[in-house]
Coordinates of C-alpha atoms and ligand atoms in Angstrom, one line a residue:
M1 CA -27.7 69.9 -33.0
S2 CA -30.6 67.0 -33.8
T3 CA -29.2 63.0 -34.6
L4 CA -31.3 60.1 -36.9
L5 CA -30.3 57.0 -36.6
H6 CA -30.7 54.8 -40.0
I7 CA -31.2 51.2 -39.4
D8 CA -32.5 49.3 -42.3
S9 CA -32.4 45.5 -42.4
S10 CA -33.7 43.9 -45.7
P11 CA -31.3 41.7 -47.5
L12 CA -32.6 42.7 -50.6
Y13 CA -31.0 46.9 -51.0
G14 CA -32.0 47.2 -54.7
R15 CA -35.0 45.7 -54.6
S16 CA -36.1 46.5 -51.1
V17 CA -39.5 48.5 -50.4
S18 CA -38.4 49.0 -47.0
R19 CA -35.1 50.5 -47.6
E20 CA -36.2 53.2 -50.4
L21 CA -38.9 54.0 -47.6
T22 CA -35.8 55.0 -45.2
A23 CA -33.9 56.3 -47.4
A24 CA -37.1 59.1 -48.3
F25 CA -37.6 59.4 -44.8
V26 CA -33.8 60.5 -44.5
T27 CA -33.9 62.6 -47.3
Q28 CA -36.7 64.2 -45.4
W29 CA -35.7 64.4 -42.6
K30 CA -32.4 66.0 -43.5
A31 CA -34.2 68.7 -45.5
A32 CA -36.2 69.7 -42.1
H33 CA -32.3 69.5 -40.3
P34 CA -29.1 70.6 -42.1
D35 CA -27.2 71.2 -39.2
G36 CA -28.1 67.2 -38.5
R37 CA -25.8 64.5 -37.9
V38 CA -27.5 60.9 -39.6
I39 CA -25.6 57.8 -38.1
D40 CA -26.7 55.1 -40.4
R41 CA -26.2 51.1 -38.8
D42 CA -27.0 49.3 -41.6
L43 CA -27.4 45.0 -39.9
N44 CA -26.9 43.8 -43.1
A45 CA -23.8 45.0 -43.6
T46 CA -22.8 44.2 -39.6
A47 CA -21.7 41.3 -38.2
I48 CA -23.6 40.2 -35.3
P49 CA -22.8 37.0 -33.4
P50 CA -25.9 35.9 -31.4
I51 CA -25.5 36.5 -27.6
N52 CA -23.6 33.4 -25.4
A53 CA -23.0 32.0 -22.3
E54 CA -19.8 34.2 -22.3
W55 CA -21.8 37.5 -23.6
V56 CA -24.6 37.3 -20.9
A57 CA -21.7 36.3 -17.9
A58 CA -20.1 39.6 -19.1
A59 CA -22.9 42.0 -19.3
Y60 CA -24.3 40.8 -16.1
T61 CA -21.1 41.1 -14.2
P62 CA -20.7 44.7 -13.1
E63 CA -18.4 47.2 -15.1
Q64 CA -15.7 47.6 -13.0
A65 CA -15.3 43.7 -12.5
R66 CA -14.9 42.8 -16.0
T67 CA -12.4 41.3 -17.6
P68 CA -10.5 42.8 -20.3
Q69 CA -11.5 39.8 -22.6
Q70 CA -15.4 40.2 -21.4
K71 CA -15.1 43.2 -21.9
K72 CA -14.4 43.3 -25.3
L73 CA -17.2 40.5 -25.7
L74 CA -19.5 43.9 -25.4
S75 CA -17.7 46.3 -27.2
L76 CA -19.8 45.7 -30.4
S77 CA -23.2 45.3 -28.4
D78 CA -21.8 48.9 -26.3
S79 CA -21.5 50.7 -29.8
L80 CA -25.3 49.7 -30.7
I81 CA -26.2 51.3 -27.6
A82 CA -24.5 54.6 -28.1
E83 CA -25.9 54.4 -31.5
L84 CA -29.0 54.6 -29.5
E85 CA -28.4 56.9 -26.9
Q86 CA -26.4 59.5 -29.6
A87 CA -29.6 59.6 -31.4
D88 CA -32.2 61.9 -30.9
E89 CA -34.5 60.3 -33.2
Y90 CA -34.2 56.2 -34.7
V91 CA -36.0 55.5 -38.6
I92 CA -36.3 51.5 -38.9
G93 CA -37.1 49.4 -41.7
V94 CA -38.3 46.2 -41.5
P95 CA -39.0 43.7 -43.9
M96 CA -41.3 40.8 -42.4
H97 CA -40.3 37.8 -42.8
N98 CA -41.7 34.8 -41.4
F99 CA -44.5 36.9 -39.4
G100 CA -41.7 38.4 -37.6
V101 CA -38.4 40.5 -38.0
P102 CA -36.1 39.5 -39.5
S103 CA -33.2 37.7 -37.6
V104 CA -30.8 40.1 -38.4
L105 CA -33.4 42.5 -36.6
K106 CA -33.2 39.9 -33.8
L107 CA -29.4 39.7 -33.3
W108 CA -29.4 43.6 -33.3
I109 CA -32.6 44.1 -30.3
D110 CA -30.3 40.7 -27.6
Q111 CA -27.0 43.2 -28.7
I112 CA -28.9 46.1 -27.1
A113 CA -31.6 45.6 -24.8
R114 CA -29.0 44.8 -21.6
A115 CA -30.1 45.6 -18.1
G116 CA -28.4 48.6 -16.7
R117 CA -27.7 50.0 -20.1
T118 CA -31.1 50.4 -22.1
F119 CA -33.7 48.5 -18.9
S120 CA -32.9 48.6 -15.3
Y121 CA -34.6 47.0 -12.2
G122 CA -36.5 48.5 -9.9
E123 CA -38.5 48.3 -6.6
R124 CA -41.7 48.7 -9.1
G125 CA -40.0 46.9 -12.3
P126 CA -37.8 46.9 -14.7
K127 CA -37.1 50.8 -16.7
G128 CA -36.5 51.8 -19.8
L129 CA -33.9 53.4 -20.1
L130 CA -34.2 55.2 -23.5
I131 CA -35.8 58.7 -22.7
G132 CA -37.5 61.1 -24.6
K133 CA -36.5 59.2 -27.9
K134 CA -39.0 59.1 -31.1
A135 CA -39.1 55.8 -33.5
T136 CA -40.8 55.2 -36.9
F137 CA -40.9 51.8 -38.4
I138 CA -41.6 51.8 -41.8
V139 CA -42.3 47.6 -42.5
A140 CA -42.8 46.2 -46.0
T141 CA -45.1 43.3 -46.3
G142 CA -46.0 40.4 -48.9
G143 CA -49.1 40.4 -48.1
I144 CA -52.0 42.3 -46.4
Y145 CA -52.7 42.3 -41.9
D146 CA -54.7 44.8 -41.5
A147 CA -56.5 45.4 -38.4
Q148 CA -60.0 43.7 -39.1
T149 CA -58.8 41.8 -41.5
Q150 CA -58.5 37.3 -41.5
M151 CA -54.4 37.9 -41.2
A152 CA -53.7 40.6 -38.7
S153 CA -53.2 38.0 -36.1
F154 CA -50.2 36.4 -38.2
N155 CA -48.6 39.9 -37.6
F156 CA -45.6 39.5 -35.1
V157 CA -44.1 43.1 -35.9
E158 CA -45.6 45.6 -34.9
P159 CA -46.3 44.1 -31.5
Y160 CA -42.9 42.9 -30.3
L161 CA -41.1 45.6 -31.6
R162 CA -43.9 48.2 -29.5
S163 CA -43.5 45.6 -27.2
V164 CA -39.4 46.3 -27.1
F165 CA -39.5 49.0 -27.6
S166 CA -41.9 50.1 -25.2
F167 CA -39.8 48.1 -22.5
L168 CA -36.5 50.2 -23.1
G169 CA -38.2 53.3 -22.5
V170 CA -39.1 54.5 -26.5
T171 CA -43.2 54.7 -26.1
D172 CA -43.3 56.7 -28.5
A173 CA -43.3 54.6 -32.0
T174 CA -45.0 55.8 -35.2
F175 CA -45.9 52.4 -37.7
L176 CA -46.0 52.6 -41.3
T177 CA -46.5 50.1 -43.5
A178 CA -46.5 48.7 -46.8
G179 CA -48.9 46.1 -47.6
G180 CA -49.2 44.0 -50.4
T181 CA -45.3 44.6 -52.1
A182 CA -46.2 40.4 -53.2
V183 CA -47.8 42.5 -56.3
L184 CA -44.4 43.3 -57.3
N185 CA -43.6 40.3 -58.0
Q186 CA -46.8 39.5 -60.1
G187 CA -46.2 42.9 -62.4
R188 CA -46.9 45.4 -60.7
D189 CA -45.9 49.2 -61.3
R190 CA -43.2 49.7 -58.6
N191 CA -44.0 53.4 -58.8
A192 CA -47.6 53.3 -58.9
F193 CA -47.2 50.9 -56.2
L194 CA -45.0 53.2 -53.8
A195 CA -46.1 56.4 -54.2
P196 CA -48.8 56.4 -51.1
H197 CA -46.1 55.1 -49.3
L198 CA -43.3 57.7 -50.1
Q199 CA -46.6 59.9 -49.7
A200 CA -47.3 58.3 -46.2
V201 CA -43.5 59.0 -44.9
Q202 CA -42.7 62.4 -46.4
M203 CA -46.7 63.5 -44.7
H204 CA -45.3 61.1 -42.0
A205 CA -42.0 63.2 -41.1
Q206 CA -43.4 67.1 -41.9
T207 CA -46.1 66.3 -39.4
F208 CA -42.9 65.8 -36.9
Q209 CA -40.6 69.3 -38.2
G210 CA -45.0 70.8 -37.4
E211 CA -44.6 69.8 -33.2
L212 CA -40.9 70.4 -33.2
A213 CA -41.8 74.5 -34.3
Ligands
FMN1 C1 -36.9 34.6 -46.0 C2 -38.9 36.0 -46.1 C3 -40.0 35.4 -46.0 C4 -40.9 36.7 -45.6 N1 -41.8 35.9 -45.1 C5 -43.4 37.0 -44.5 C6 -44.1 36.3 -44.4 O1 -44.4 35.9 -44.3 N2 -45.5 37.6 -44.8 C7 -45.3 38.3 -45.2 O2 -46.2 38.5 -45.7 N3 -44.5 38.3 -46.2 C8 -43.5 37.4 -46.0 N4 -42.5 37.6 -46.8 C9 -42.6 38.6 -48.3 C10 -41.5 40.0 -47.8 O3 -42.0 40.9 -46.5 C11 -42.3 41.4 -48.8 O4 -41.2 41.0 -50.1 C12 -41.8 42.6 -48.4 O5 -41.1 43.7 -49.4 C13 -40.5 42.5 -47.9 O6 -39.5 44.2 -47.1 P1 -38.4 44.1 -48.6 O7 -38.8 44.8 -50.0 O8 -37.9 45.6 -47.9 O9 -37.4 43.1 -48.2 C14 -40.8 37.4 -46.8 C15 -40.1 37.7 -47.8 C16 -38.6 37.3 -47.4 C17 -37.2 37.4 -48.2

């Protein structure tokens, strides 16, 4: 039985482009995996505290030596990491905020990037521990940041997420980007705007099915 971890991080809910596209991915995925399980993690509905000195100390204390209080401090992190471990595939909706990822997604990354759990330091340097996973990132940006454009170097979303996830072992990552969503605020028809992006999401989901067959 396959498991999909579905993460959203846009605060805009019904107006969100990334949420609509991850929902389309999930629908397609469920059709292809009738016995599959979907874990939904809405980062805008999850209270994730910023890490502090006590959290760091707890994370770097060997598990057997942790106090009950330290275990409690790490319990959210443990649950979020368990979701990543249980899933075979991830679909992650990402709105661009100030040229980077939204703060709730960064708070989540700080909770799940943990030495000894999702990466380790060995003699040959760091090693990612999330092995055999496939990630699809669905990014929505108000402007357009295509390669070769003047704005490309302002896009810190894709390079950052590629680096962090490959550090954690997730090297199979696909980025589907809906660029230029600002036109939706200027009267452009939403369905017409979304149609090619919905098609790209569905095609990607189908290609993956083909790879499995
Ligand atoms: C707080 C905030 C910051 C934003 N910063 C940027 C930005 O730096 N560059 C950009 O192109 N669009 C920016 N936008 C526009 C969003 O990327 C755009 O609305 C996108 O559709 C967000 O994804 P969503 O529709 O899933 O929420 C910003 C929007 C918000 C709300």
